[in-house]
Amino acid sequence: MSKRLVGIDLGGTNIRAALAESATSHGPRSERRSPAGESPESVVAACVATALDACGGEKPDGVAVGIPGPLNPRTGVVFAAPNLGEWDHVDARRLFADALGCPVAIQNDAKLAGYAEWVSGAGAGTENMIFITVSTGIGAALIFDGRLYGGAVGASGEIGHLKVGGDAVCALGHRGCLEAVASGTAIGKNARDAVARGEKSSMSSLDAELIDGQAVNDAAQAGDSLARRIIGDAGGVVGTAIGSLINLLNPEVVVVGGGVMDAGELFFDPLRQAVAATAVEVSARACRVVAAGLGTDAGLAGACAWAWKNFS
Ligand SMILES: [Zn+2]
């Protein structure tokens, strides 16, 4: 009988789990609310219950967990996970393995979303791929020579902290980070600042705290020129960063995902133009820049694919 392998996508809002059915497919998802803010042990217990739901109550033979924070997959230690609460150097793999009684692999959630896009999404069939997700924050996954690249302690991919200039400060206190300038969070803040300065916009009628990335996209889709400019500027900054990555790494494909891609061409067209203006010709010609294909399933699909890779 085949092994019961489970992928878990642990997020700050929801926990999702499913049975891996092959290297590229998974069964129906089980889901429950994430007890973020409670102890790591409580969060792990909720994940275990979700995994057991996915297995019909049977014990799994191997589990992979995607976790929103920097972590070392070799030691199993999560350095921090601000969306889950006070996770400070938590030995997460041991907590999961003790609670599940089976082998466990942990991996960063953005890396797993990128891994899924590589095995079964927009980057399938390539050997060298960069995945960038632009949402509340900005993260990346790097596939080199057919392998997910980790780095010295597994903390690679933090493209949100690439310095791009300007005075905006990121959540870690750096000035001029990509994430501080062009994330969904930054798009909302840039719009609030512009409205506060008195720039003309349909968003002027909203309470300031309601102007977030989603509200800016809504206004942009309805034709608001300030909202369109702010989203386009963010696309341009992300595209410039991608162009530099193309020059450095010569990938075959760059896959762009995350909530900000809901803005469609308003974000993606300036992004592609900035890539073209930044990347050197030889590398640019060899590289496609495409939208992610798996949507919100990427995190769970990646965790299932990672369980299959590690334990099948
Ligand atoms: Zn930063």
PDB file of C-alpha atoms and ligand atoms in Angstrom:
ATOM      1  CA  MET A   1       0.000   0.000   0.000  1.00  0.00           C
ATOM      2  CA  SER A   2       1.243   3.473  -0.816  1.00  0.00           C
ATOM      3  CA  LYS A   3       2.358   5.812   1.935  1.00  0.00           C
ATOM      4  CA  ARG A   4       0.021   8.412   3.396  1.00  0.00           C
ATOM      5  CA  LEU A   5       1.927  11.663   2.785  1.00  0.00           C
ATOM      6  CA  VAL A   6       0.423  14.973   3.858  1.00  0.00           C
ATOM      7  CA  GLY A   7       1.187  18.593   3.017  1.00  0.00           C
ATOM      8  CA  ILE A   8       0.228  21.342   5.479  1.00  0.00           C
ATOM      9  CA  ASP A   9       0.038  25.042   4.539  1.00  0.00           C
ATOM     10  CA  LEU A  10       0.265  26.886   7.877  1.00  0.00           C
ATOM     11  CA  GLY A  11      -0.828  30.505   7.502  1.00  0.00           C
ATOM     12  CA  GLY A  12      -1.626  33.317   9.899  1.00  0.00           C
ATOM     13  CA  THR A  13      -5.330  33.081   8.991  1.00  0.00           C
ATOM     14  CA  ASN A  14      -5.968  29.470   7.920  1.00  0.00           C
ATOM     15  CA  ILE A  15      -4.393  26.027   8.134  1.00  0.00           C
ATOM     16  CA  ARG A  16      -4.887  23.820   5.071  1.00  0.00           C
ATOM     17  CA  ALA A  17      -3.884  20.196   4.643  1.00  0.00           C
ATOM     18  CA  ALA A  18      -4.244  17.568   1.917  1.00  0.00           C
ATOM     19  CA  LEU A  19      -3.035  14.105   1.006  1.00  0.00           C
ATOM     20  CA  ALA A  20      -0.337  14.037  -1.672  1.00  0.00           C
ATOM     21  CA  GLU A  21      -1.447  11.770  -4.540  1.00  0.00           C
ATOM     22  CA  SER A  22       1.588  12.119  -6.820  1.00  0.00           C
ATOM     23  CA  ALA A  23       4.569  14.432  -7.291  1.00  0.00           C
ATOM     24  CA  THR A  24       2.191  17.008  -8.773  1.00  0.00           C
ATOM     25  CA  SER A  25      -1.314  16.379  -7.412  1.00  0.00           C
ATOM     26  CA  HIS A  26      -3.149  16.318  -4.097  1.00  0.00           C
ATOM     27  CA  GLY A  27      -6.509  15.263  -2.687  1.00  0.00           C
ATOM     28  CA  PRO A  28      -9.288  17.505  -1.321  1.00  0.00           C
ATOM     29  CA  ARG A  29      -8.236  20.070   1.265  1.00  0.00           C
ATOM     30  CA  SER A  30      -9.083  20.066   4.944  1.00  0.00           C
ATOM     31  CA  GLU A  31      -9.109  23.493   6.535  1.00  0.00           C
ATOM     32  CA  ARG A  32      -9.498  25.209   9.894  1.00  0.00           C
ATOM     33  CA  ARG A  33      -8.770  28.630  11.361  1.00  0.00           C
ATOM     34  CA  SER A  34      -5.221  29.200  12.492  1.00  0.00           C
ATOM     35  CA  PRO A  35      -4.877  29.857  16.259  1.00  0.00           C
ATOM     36  CA  ALA A  36      -2.216  32.477  15.485  1.00  0.00           C
ATOM     37  CA  GLY A  37      -1.042  34.336  18.572  1.00  0.00           C
ATOM     38  CA  GLU A  38      -1.368  31.240  20.762  1.00  0.00           C
ATOM     39  CA  SER A  39       1.683  29.136  21.731  1.00  0.00           C
ATOM     40  CA  PRO A  40       3.617  27.225  19.036  1.00  0.00           C
ATOM     41  CA  GLU A  41       2.357  24.003  20.699  1.00  0.00           C
ATOM     42  CA  SER A  42      -1.292  25.098  20.172  1.00  0.00           C
ATOM     43  CA  VAL A  43      -0.626  26.013  16.548  1.00  0.00           C
ATOM     44  CA  VAL A  44       1.078  22.644  15.976  1.00  0.00           C
ATOM     45  CA  ALA A  45      -1.879  20.817  17.612  1.00  0.00           C
ATOM     46  CA  ALA A  46      -4.301  22.556  15.212  1.00  0.00           C
ATOM     47  CA  CYS A  47      -2.082  21.554  12.267  1.00  0.00           C
ATOM     48  CA  VAL A  48      -1.993  17.927  13.445  1.00  0.00           C
ATOM     49  CA  ALA A  49      -5.815  17.857  13.705  1.00  0.00           C
ATOM     50  CA  THR A  50      -6.083  19.276  10.167  1.00  0.00           C
ATOM     51  CA  ALA A  51      -3.585  16.690   8.862  1.00  0.00           C
ATOM     52  CA  LEU A  52      -5.563  13.863  10.484  1.00  0.00           C
ATOM     53  CA  ASP A  53      -8.749  15.199   8.822  1.00  0.00           C
ATOM     54  CA  ALA A  54      -6.953  15.002   5.464  1.00  0.00           C
ATOM     55  CA  CYS A  55      -5.990  11.362   6.232  1.00  0.00           C
ATOM     56  CA  GLY A  56      -9.493  10.329   7.298  1.00  0.00           C
ATOM     57  CA  GLY A  57      -8.239   9.882  10.892  1.00  0.00           C
ATOM     58  CA  GLU A  58      -5.371   7.514   9.939  1.00  0.00           C
ATOM     59  CA  LYS A  59      -1.810   8.324  11.011  1.00  0.00           C
ATOM     60  CA  PRO A  60       0.302   9.844   8.198  1.00  0.00           C
ATOM     61  CA  ASP A  61       3.649   8.294   7.160  1.00  0.00           C
ATOM     62  CA  GLY A  62       5.329  11.619   6.327  1.00  0.00           C
ATOM     63  CA  VAL A  63       4.375  15.297   6.533  1.00  0.00           C
ATOM     64  CA  ALA A  64       5.733  18.518   5.027  1.00  0.00           C
ATOM     65  CA  VAL A  65       4.756  21.869   6.546  1.00  0.00           C
ATOM     66  CA  GLY A  66       4.977  25.309   4.917  1.00  0.00           C
ATOM     67  CA  ILE A  67       5.571  27.993   7.562  1.00  0.00           C
ATOM     68  CA  PRO A  68       5.392  31.798   7.047  1.00  0.00           C
ATOM     69  CA  GLY A  69       8.834  32.895   8.201  1.00  0.00           C
ATOM     70  CA  PRO A  70      12.565  32.371   7.782  1.00  0.00           C
ATOM     71  CA  LEU A  71      13.602  28.873   8.870  1.00  0.00           C
ATOM     72  CA  ASN A  72      16.354  26.299   8.482  1.00  0.00           C
ATOM     73  CA  PRO A  73      14.931  23.148   6.855  1.00  0.00           C
ATOM     74  CA  ARG A  74      18.060  21.155   7.787  1.00  0.00           C
ATOM     75  CA  THR A  75      17.874  21.824  11.554  1.00  0.00           C
ATOM     76  CA  GLY A  76      14.075  22.227  11.619  1.00  0.00           C
ATOM     77  CA  VAL A  77      14.308  25.544  13.497  1.00  0.00           C
ATOM     78  CA  VAL A  78      11.972  28.467  12.675  1.00  0.00           C
ATOM     79  CA  PHE A  79      13.863  31.722  13.300  1.00  0.00           C
ATOM     80  CA  ALA A  80      10.722  33.896  13.444  1.00  0.00           C
ATOM     81  CA  ALA A  81       7.110  33.826  12.219  1.00  0.00           C
ATOM     82  CA  PRO A  82       5.544  37.241  12.912  1.00  0.00           C
ATOM     83  CA  ASN A  83       2.173  36.248  11.385  1.00  0.00           C
ATOM     84  CA  LEU A  84       1.908  33.320  13.826  1.00  0.00           C
ATOM     85  CA  GLY A  85       3.020  35.129  16.997  1.00  0.00           C
ATOM     86  CA  GLU A  86       6.074  34.883  19.238  1.00  0.00           C
ATOM     87  CA  TRP A  87       8.044  32.228  17.388  1.00  0.00           C
ATOM     88  CA  ASP A  88      11.671  32.835  18.386  1.00  0.00           C
ATOM     89  CA  HIS A  89      13.999  30.033  17.240  1.00  0.00           C
ATOM     90  CA  VAL A  90      11.304  27.346  17.688  1.00  0.00           C
ATOM     91  CA  ASP A  91      12.361  23.729  16.998  1.00  0.00           C
ATOM     92  CA  ALA A  92       9.236  23.291  14.867  1.00  0.00           C
ATOM     93  CA  ARG A  93      10.218  20.060  13.156  1.00  0.00           C
ATOM     94  CA  ARG A  94      10.632  18.332  16.543  1.00  0.00           C
ATOM     95  CA  LEU A  95       7.275  19.697  17.809  1.00  0.00           C
ATOM     96  CA  PHE A  96       5.531  18.385  14.675  1.00  0.00           C
ATOM     97  CA  ALA A  97       7.340  15.034  14.685  1.00  0.00           C
ATOM     98  CA  ASP A  98       6.568  14.420  18.385  1.00  0.00           C
ATOM     99  CA  ALA A  99       2.892  15.298  17.863  1.00  0.00           C
ATOM    100  CA  LEU A 100       2.507  13.295  14.621  1.00  0.00           C
ATOM    101  CA  GLY A 101       4.792  10.323  15.324  1.00  0.00           C
ATOM    102  CA  CYS A 102       6.171  10.382  11.759  1.00  0.00           C
ATOM    103  CA  PRO A 103       9.007  12.043   9.803  1.00  0.00           C
ATOM    104  CA  VAL A 104       8.448  15.761   9.145  1.00  0.00           C
ATOM    105  CA  ALA A 105      10.020  18.302   6.767  1.00  0.00           C
ATOM    106  CA  ILE A 106       9.513  22.034   7.232  1.00  0.00           C
ATOM    107  CA  GLN A 107      10.024  24.698   4.597  1.00  0.00           C
ATOM    108  CA  ASN A 108       9.303  28.404   4.116  1.00  0.00           C
ATOM    109  CA  ASP A 109       5.837  29.010   2.626  1.00  0.00           C
ATOM    110  CA  ALA A 110       6.960  31.282  -0.236  1.00  0.00           C
ATOM    111  CA  LYS A 111       9.597  28.705  -1.202  1.00  0.00           C
ATOM    112  CA  LEU A 112       6.920  25.997  -1.311  1.00  0.00           C
ATOM    113  CA  ALA A 113       4.573  28.173  -3.393  1.00  0.00           C
ATOM    114  CA  GLY A 114       7.473  28.690  -5.810  1.00  0.00           C
ATOM    115  CA  TYR A 115       8.283  24.970  -5.736  1.00  0.00           C
ATOM    116  CA  ALA A 116       4.666  24.205  -6.703  1.00  0.00           C
ATOM    117  CA  GLU A 117       4.800  26.681  -9.594  1.00  0.00           C
ATOM    118  CA  TRP A 118       7.962  24.901 -10.718  1.00  0.00           C
ATOM    119  CA  VAL A 119       6.692  21.301 -10.542  1.00  0.00           C
ATOM    120  CA  SER A 120       3.155  21.890 -11.815  1.00  0.00           C
ATOM    121  CA  GLY A 121       2.516  25.586 -12.509  1.00  0.00           C
ATOM    122  CA  ALA A 122       3.816  28.386 -14.707  1.00  0.00           C
ATOM    123  CA  GLY A 123       7.479  27.302 -14.389  1.00  0.00           C
ATOM    124  CA  ALA A 124       6.966  23.598 -15.171  1.00  0.00           C
ATOM    125  CA  GLY A 125       9.594  22.061 -17.431  1.00  0.00           C
ATOM    126  CA  THR A 126      12.377  24.533 -16.603  1.00  0.00           C
ATOM    127  CA  GLU A 127      15.662  24.024 -14.715  1.00  0.00           C
ATOM    128  CA  ASN A 128      16.232  27.635 -13.607  1.00  0.00           C
ATOM    129  CA  MET A 129      13.324  29.665 -12.288  1.00  0.00           C
ATOM    130  CA  ILE A 130      12.722  32.629 -10.012  1.00  0.00           C
ATOM    131  CA  PHE A 131       9.357  32.929  -8.225  1.00  0.00           C
ATOM    132  CA  ILE A 132       8.331  36.248  -6.692  1.00  0.00           C
ATOM    133  CA  THR A 133       5.215  36.730  -4.601  1.00  0.00           C
ATOM    134  CA  VAL A 134       3.966  40.286  -4.049  1.00  0.00           C
ATOM    135  CA  SER A 135       1.314  40.445  -1.328  1.00  0.00           C
ATOM    136  CA  THR A 136       1.380  41.935   2.187  1.00  0.00           C
ATOM    137  CA  GLY A 137       5.135  41.318   1.941  1.00  0.00           C
ATOM    138  CA  ILE A 138       7.403  40.316  -0.932  1.00  0.00           C
ATOM    139  CA  GLY A 139       9.194  36.951  -0.991  1.00  0.00           C
ATOM    140  CA  ALA A 140      10.927  34.727  -3.506  1.00  0.00           C
ATOM    141  CA  ALA A 141      11.937  31.163  -4.265  1.00  0.00           C
ATOM    142  CA  LEU A 142      14.978  30.302  -6.357  1.00  0.00           C
ATOM    143  CA  ILE A 143      15.252  27.118  -8.422  1.00  0.00           C
ATOM    144  CA  PHE A 144      18.781  26.555  -9.736  1.00  0.00           C
ATOM    145  CA  ASP A 145      19.829  23.595 -11.884  1.00  0.00           C
ATOM    146  CA  GLY A 146      16.594  21.761 -11.039  1.00  0.00           C
ATOM    147  CA  ARG A 147      16.774  22.208  -7.258  1.00  0.00           C
ATOM    148  CA  LEU A 148      15.160  24.536  -4.715  1.00  0.00           C
ATOM    149  CA  TYR A 149      18.024  26.712  -3.444  1.00  0.00           C
ATOM    150  CA  GLY A 150      18.257  27.254   0.315  1.00  0.00           C
ATOM    151  CA  GLY A 151      21.544  28.992   1.154  1.00  0.00           C
ATOM    152  CA  ALA A 152      23.819  28.744   4.202  1.00  0.00           C
ATOM    153  CA  VAL A 153      20.988  28.460   6.765  1.00  0.00           C
ATOM    154  CA  GLY A 154      18.032  28.132   4.396  1.00  0.00           C
ATOM    155  CA  ALA A 155      17.161  31.834   4.571  1.00  0.00           C
ATOM    156  CA  SER A 156      17.542  32.724   0.871  1.00  0.00           C
ATOM    157  CA  GLY A 157      14.773  34.426  -1.079  1.00  0.00           C
ATOM    158  CA  GLU A 158      14.298  37.546   1.071  1.00  0.00           C
ATOM    159  CA  ILE A 159      14.003  39.810  -1.948  1.00  0.00           C
ATOM    160  CA  GLY A 160      11.622  42.072  -0.006  1.00  0.00           C
ATOM    161  CA  HIS A 161      14.699  43.503   1.674  1.00  0.00           C
ATOM    162  CA  LEU A 162      16.505  44.392  -1.537  1.00  0.00           C
ATOM    163  CA  LYS A 163      17.385  48.087  -1.301  1.00  0.00           C
ATOM    164  CA  VAL A 164      15.637  50.079  -4.036  1.00  0.00           C
ATOM    165  CA  GLY A 165      15.826  53.603  -2.593  1.00  0.00           C
ATOM    166  CA  GLY A 166      13.364  56.064  -1.096  1.00  0.00           C
ATOM    167  CA  ASP A 167      12.572  56.868   2.514  1.00  0.00           C
ATOM    168  CA  ALA A 168       9.932  54.224   3.277  1.00  0.00           C
ATOM    169  CA  VAL A 169      10.873  51.823   6.095  1.00  0.00           C
ATOM    170  CA  CYS A 170      10.120  48.069   6.083  1.00  0.00           C
ATOM    171  CA  ALA A 171       8.837  45.952   9.007  1.00  0.00           C
ATOM    172  CA  LEU A 172      12.458  45.160   9.971  1.00  0.00           C
ATOM    173  CA  GLY A 173      13.332  48.851  10.144  1.00  0.00           C
ATOM    174  CA  HIS A 174      15.371  49.086   6.925  1.00  0.00           C
ATOM    175  CA  ARG A 175      15.019  52.215   4.825  1.00  0.00           C
ATOM    176  CA  GLY A 176      14.237  51.885   1.098  1.00  0.00           C
ATOM    177  CA  CYS A 177      13.472  48.134   0.926  1.00  0.00           C
ATOM    178  CA  LEU A 178      11.489  46.768  -2.029  1.00  0.00           C
ATOM    179  CA  GLU A 179       8.804  45.620   0.432  1.00  0.00           C
ATOM    180  CA  ALA A 180       8.522  49.124   1.924  1.00  0.00           C
ATOM    181  CA  VAL A 181       8.046  50.656  -1.528  1.00  0.00           C
ATOM    182  CA  ALA A 182       6.092  48.165  -3.658  1.00  0.00           C
ATOM    183  CA  SER A 183       4.241  45.525  -1.544  1.00  0.00           C
ATOM    184  CA  GLY A 184       0.463  45.466  -1.136  1.00  0.00           C
ATOM    185  CA  THR A 185       1.022  47.122   2.246  1.00  0.00           C
ATOM    186  CA  ALA A 186       3.125  49.858   0.625  1.00  0.00           C
ATOM    187  CA  ILE A 187       0.528  50.435  -2.120  1.00  0.00           C
ATOM    188  CA  GLY A 188      -2.071  51.131   0.577  1.00  0.00           C
ATOM    189  CA  LYS A 189       0.265  53.456   2.479  1.00  0.00           C
ATOM    190  CA  ASN A 190       1.314  55.324  -0.668  1.00  0.00           C
ATOM    191  CA  ALA A 191      -2.360  55.927  -1.479  1.00  0.00           C
ATOM    192  CA  ARG A 192      -3.164  57.139   2.073  1.00  0.00           C
ATOM    193  CA  ASP A 193      -0.192  59.540   1.918  1.00  0.00           C
ATOM    194  CA  ALA A 194      -1.253  60.874  -1.499  1.00  0.00           C
ATOM    195  CA  VAL A 195      -4.854  61.420  -0.366  1.00  0.00           C
ATOM    196  CA  ALA A 196      -3.592  63.133   2.822  1.00  0.00           C
ATOM    197  CA  ARG A 197      -1.512  65.467   0.616  1.00  0.00           C
ATOM    198  CA  GLY A 198      -4.734  66.414  -1.147  1.00  0.00           C
ATOM    199  CA  GLU A 199      -4.208  64.580  -4.450  1.00  0.00           C
ATOM    200  CA  LYS A 200      -7.452  64.157  -6.371  1.00  0.00           C
ATOM    201  CA  SER A 201      -8.923  60.647  -6.117  1.00  0.00           C
ATOM    202  CA  SER A 202     -12.150  58.718  -5.585  1.00  0.00           C
ATOM    203  CA  MET A 203     -10.401  57.301  -2.492  1.00  0.00           C
ATOM    204  CA  SER A 204     -10.639  60.754  -0.810  1.00  0.00           C
ATOM    205  CA  SER A 205     -14.165  59.823   0.295  1.00  0.00           C
ATOM    206  CA  LEU A 206     -12.894  56.779   2.267  1.00  0.00           C
ATOM    207  CA  ASP A 207     -11.731  56.784   5.878  1.00  0.00           C
ATOM    208  CA  ALA A 208      -7.944  56.605   5.820  1.00  0.00           C
ATOM    209  CA  GLU A 209      -7.833  53.217   7.588  1.00  0.00           C
ATOM    210  CA  LEU A 210      -9.982  51.705   4.810  1.00  0.00           C
ATOM    211  CA  ILE A 211      -7.443  52.605   2.111  1.00  0.00           C
ATOM    212  CA  ASP A 212      -5.450  49.362   1.805  1.00  0.00           C
ATOM    213  CA  GLY A 213      -3.990  47.510  -1.161  1.00  0.00           C
ATOM    214  CA  GLN A 214      -7.371  46.002  -2.019  1.00  0.00           C
ATOM    215  CA  ALA A 215      -9.134  49.393  -1.920  1.00  0.00           C
ATOM    216  CA  VAL A 216      -6.457  50.876  -4.196  1.00  0.00           C
ATOM    217  CA  ASN A 217      -6.968  48.030  -6.672  1.00  0.00           C
ATOM    218  CA  ASP A 218     -10.763  48.500  -6.547  1.00  0.00           C
ATOM    219  CA  ALA A 219     -10.327  52.225  -7.288  1.00  0.00           C
ATOM    220  CA  ALA A 220      -7.816  51.493 -10.064  1.00  0.00           C
ATOM    221  CA  GLN A 221     -10.129  48.968 -11.753  1.00  0.00           C
ATOM    222  CA  ALA A 222     -12.881  51.645 -11.656  1.00  0.00           C
ATOM    223  CA  GLY A 223     -10.549  54.051 -13.481  1.00  0.00           C
ATOM    224  CA  ASP A 224      -9.113  56.196 -10.666  1.00  0.00           C
ATOM    225  CA  SER A 225      -5.941  57.731 -12.084  1.00  0.00           C
ATOM    226  CA  LEU A 226      -4.106  58.136  -8.729  1.00  0.00           C
ATOM    227  CA  ALA A 227      -4.735  54.472  -7.848  1.00  0.00           C
ATOM    228  CA  ARG A 228      -3.561  53.431 -11.313  1.00  0.00           C
ATOM    229  CA  ARG A 229      -0.383  55.482 -10.983  1.00  0.00           C
ATOM    230  CA  ILE A 230       0.456  54.022  -7.545  1.00  0.00           C
ATOM    231  CA  ILE A 231      -0.055  50.419  -8.723  1.00  0.00           C
ATOM    232  CA  GLY A 232       1.910  51.094 -11.910  1.00  0.00           C
ATOM    233  CA  ASP A 233       4.778  52.650  -9.943  1.00  0.00           C
ATOM    234  CA  ALA A 234       4.914  49.549  -7.721  1.00  0.00           C
ATOM    235  CA  GLY A 235       4.994  47.315 -10.810  1.00  0.00           C
ATOM    236  CA  GLY A 236       7.859  49.381 -12.197  1.00  0.00           C
ATOM    237  CA  VAL A 237       9.912  49.048  -9.003  1.00  0.00           C
ATOM    238  CA  VAL A 238       9.308  45.270  -8.809  1.00  0.00           C
ATOM    239  CA  GLY A 239      10.189  44.979 -12.523  1.00  0.00           C
ATOM    240  CA  THR A 240      13.467  46.835 -12.019  1.00  0.00           C
ATOM    241  CA  ALA A 241      14.356  44.433  -9.199  1.00  0.00           C
ATOM    242  CA  ILE A 242      13.439  41.453 -11.415  1.00  0.00           C
ATOM    243  CA  GLY A 243      15.581  42.856 -14.240  1.00  0.00           C
ATOM    244  CA  SER A 244      18.568  42.965 -11.874  1.00  0.00           C
ATOM    245  CA  LEU A 245      17.885  39.374 -10.802  1.00  0.00           C
ATOM    246  CA  ILE A 246      17.751  38.312 -14.456  1.00  0.00           C
ATOM    247  CA  ASN A 247      21.152  39.934 -14.999  1.00  0.00           C
ATOM    248  CA  LEU A 248      22.596  38.195 -11.939  1.00  0.00           C
ATOM    249  CA  LEU A 249      21.058  34.718 -12.324  1.00  0.00           C
ATOM    250  CA  ASN A 250      20.072  34.214 -16.006  1.00  0.00           C
ATOM    251  CA  PRO A 251      16.830  32.297 -15.302  1.00  0.00           C
ATOM    252  CA  GLU A 252      14.636  30.704 -17.993  1.00  0.00           C
ATOM    253  CA  VAL A 253      11.479  32.050 -16.405  1.00  0.00           C
ATOM    254  CA  VAL A 254      10.395  34.491 -13.710  1.00  0.00           C
ATOM    255  CA  VAL A 255       6.993  33.619 -12.238  1.00  0.00           C
ATOM    256  CA  VAL A 256       5.169  36.467 -10.480  1.00  0.00           C
ATOM    257  CA  GLY A 257       2.364  35.680  -8.017  1.00  0.00           C
ATOM    258  CA  GLY A 258       0.668  37.066  -4.914  1.00  0.00           C
ATOM    259  CA  GLY A 259      -2.386  39.222  -4.235  1.00  0.00           C
ATOM    260  CA  VAL A 260      -1.044  42.333  -5.988  1.00  0.00           C
ATOM    261  CA  MET A 261      -1.256  40.421  -9.300  1.00  0.00           C
ATOM    262  CA  ASP A 262      -5.054  40.819  -8.953  1.00  0.00           C
ATOM    263  CA  ALA A 263      -4.428  44.288 -10.432  1.00  0.00           C
ATOM    264  CA  GLY A 264      -3.602  42.533 -13.730  1.00  0.00           C
ATOM    265  CA  GLU A 265      -2.000  44.576 -16.492  1.00  0.00           C
ATOM    266  CA  LEU A 266      -2.143  47.764 -14.388  1.00  0.00           C
ATOM    267  CA  PHE A 267       0.683  46.179 -12.350  1.00  0.00           C
ATOM    268  CA  PHE A 268       2.134  43.662 -14.809  1.00  0.00           C
ATOM    269  CA  ASP A 269       2.581  45.888 -17.884  1.00  0.00           C
ATOM    270  CA  PRO A 270       4.836  48.460 -16.108  1.00  0.00           C
ATOM    271  CA  LEU A 271       6.612  45.509 -14.480  1.00  0.00           C
ATOM    272  CA  ARG A 272       7.455  43.981 -17.880  1.00  0.00           C
ATOM    273  CA  GLN A 273       8.528  47.380 -19.257  1.00  0.00           C
ATOM    274  CA  ALA A 274      10.909  47.875 -16.321  1.00  0.00           C
ATOM    275  CA  VAL A 275      12.325  44.376 -16.821  1.00  0.00           C
ATOM    276  CA  ALA A 276      12.986  45.216 -20.479  1.00  0.00           C
ATOM    277  CA  ALA A 277      14.700  48.469 -19.499  1.00  0.00           C
ATOM    278  CA  THR A 278      16.930  46.759 -16.894  1.00  0.00           C
ATOM    279  CA  ALA A 279      17.833  43.264 -18.100  1.00  0.00           C
ATOM    280  CA  VAL A 280      20.768  42.826 -20.482  1.00  0.00           C
ATOM    281  CA  GLU A 281      19.703  41.636 -23.918  1.00  0.00           C
ATOM    282  CA  VAL A 282      21.150  38.120 -23.928  1.00  0.00           C
ATOM    283  CA  SER A 283      19.590  37.189 -20.587  1.00  0.00           C
ATOM    284  CA  ALA A 284      16.327  39.018 -21.323  1.00  0.00           C
ATOM    285  CA  ARG A 285      15.828  37.084 -24.567  1.00  0.00           C
ATOM    286  CA  ALA A 286      16.317  33.774 -22.743  1.00  0.00           C
ATOM    287  CA  CYS A 287      13.793  34.606 -20.019  1.00  0.00           C
ATOM    288  CA  ARG A 288       9.983  34.657 -19.936  1.00  0.00           C
ATOM    289  CA  VAL A 289       8.258  36.783 -17.269  1.00  0.00           C
ATOM    290  CA  VAL A 290       4.846  35.235 -16.567  1.00  0.00           C
ATOM    291  CA  ALA A 291       1.981  35.300 -14.083  1.00  0.00           C
ATOM    292  CA  ALA A 292       1.723  32.457 -11.558  1.00  0.00           C
ATOM    293  CA  GLY A 293      -0.621  29.637 -12.555  1.00  0.00           C
ATOM    294  CA  LEU A 294      -1.777  28.036  -9.307  1.00  0.00           C
ATOM    295  CA  GLY A 295      -3.352  30.981  -7.459  1.00  0.00           C
ATOM    296  CA  THR A 296      -4.125  30.473  -3.770  1.00  0.00           C
ATOM    297  CA  ASP A 297      -3.555  26.688  -4.045  1.00  0.00           C
ATOM    298  CA  ALA A 298       0.209  27.167  -4.565  1.00  0.00           C
ATOM    299  CA  GLY A 299       1.140  26.969  -0.860  1.00  0.00           C
ATOM    300  CA  LEU A 300      -0.774  23.744  -0.220  1.00  0.00           C
ATOM    301  CA  ALA A 301       0.254  22.198  -3.562  1.00  0.00           C
ATOM    302  CA  GLY A 302       3.888  22.991  -2.706  1.00  0.00           C
ATOM    303  CA  ALA A 303       3.646  21.409   0.751  1.00  0.00           C
ATOM    304  CA  CYS A 304       2.132  18.235  -0.763  1.00  0.00           C
ATOM    305  CA  ALA A 305       4.804  18.124  -3.500  1.00  0.00           C
ATOM    306  CA  TRP A 306       7.486  18.624  -0.836  1.00  0.00           C
ATOM    307  CA  ALA A 307       6.084  15.738   1.255  1.00  0.00           C
ATOM    308  CA  TRP A 308       6.167  13.558  -1.885  1.00  0.00           C
ATOM    309  CA  LYS A 309       9.741  14.577  -2.722  1.00  0.00           C
ATOM    310  CA  ASN A 310      11.017  13.969   0.801  1.00  0.00           C
ATOM    311  CA  PHE A 311       9.134  10.839   1.870  1.00  0.00           C
ATOM    312  CA  SER A 312       7.753   8.860  -1.121  1.00  0.00           C
TER     313      SER A 312
HETATM  314 ZN    ZN B   1      13.760  45.422   4.817  1.00  0.00          ZN
END
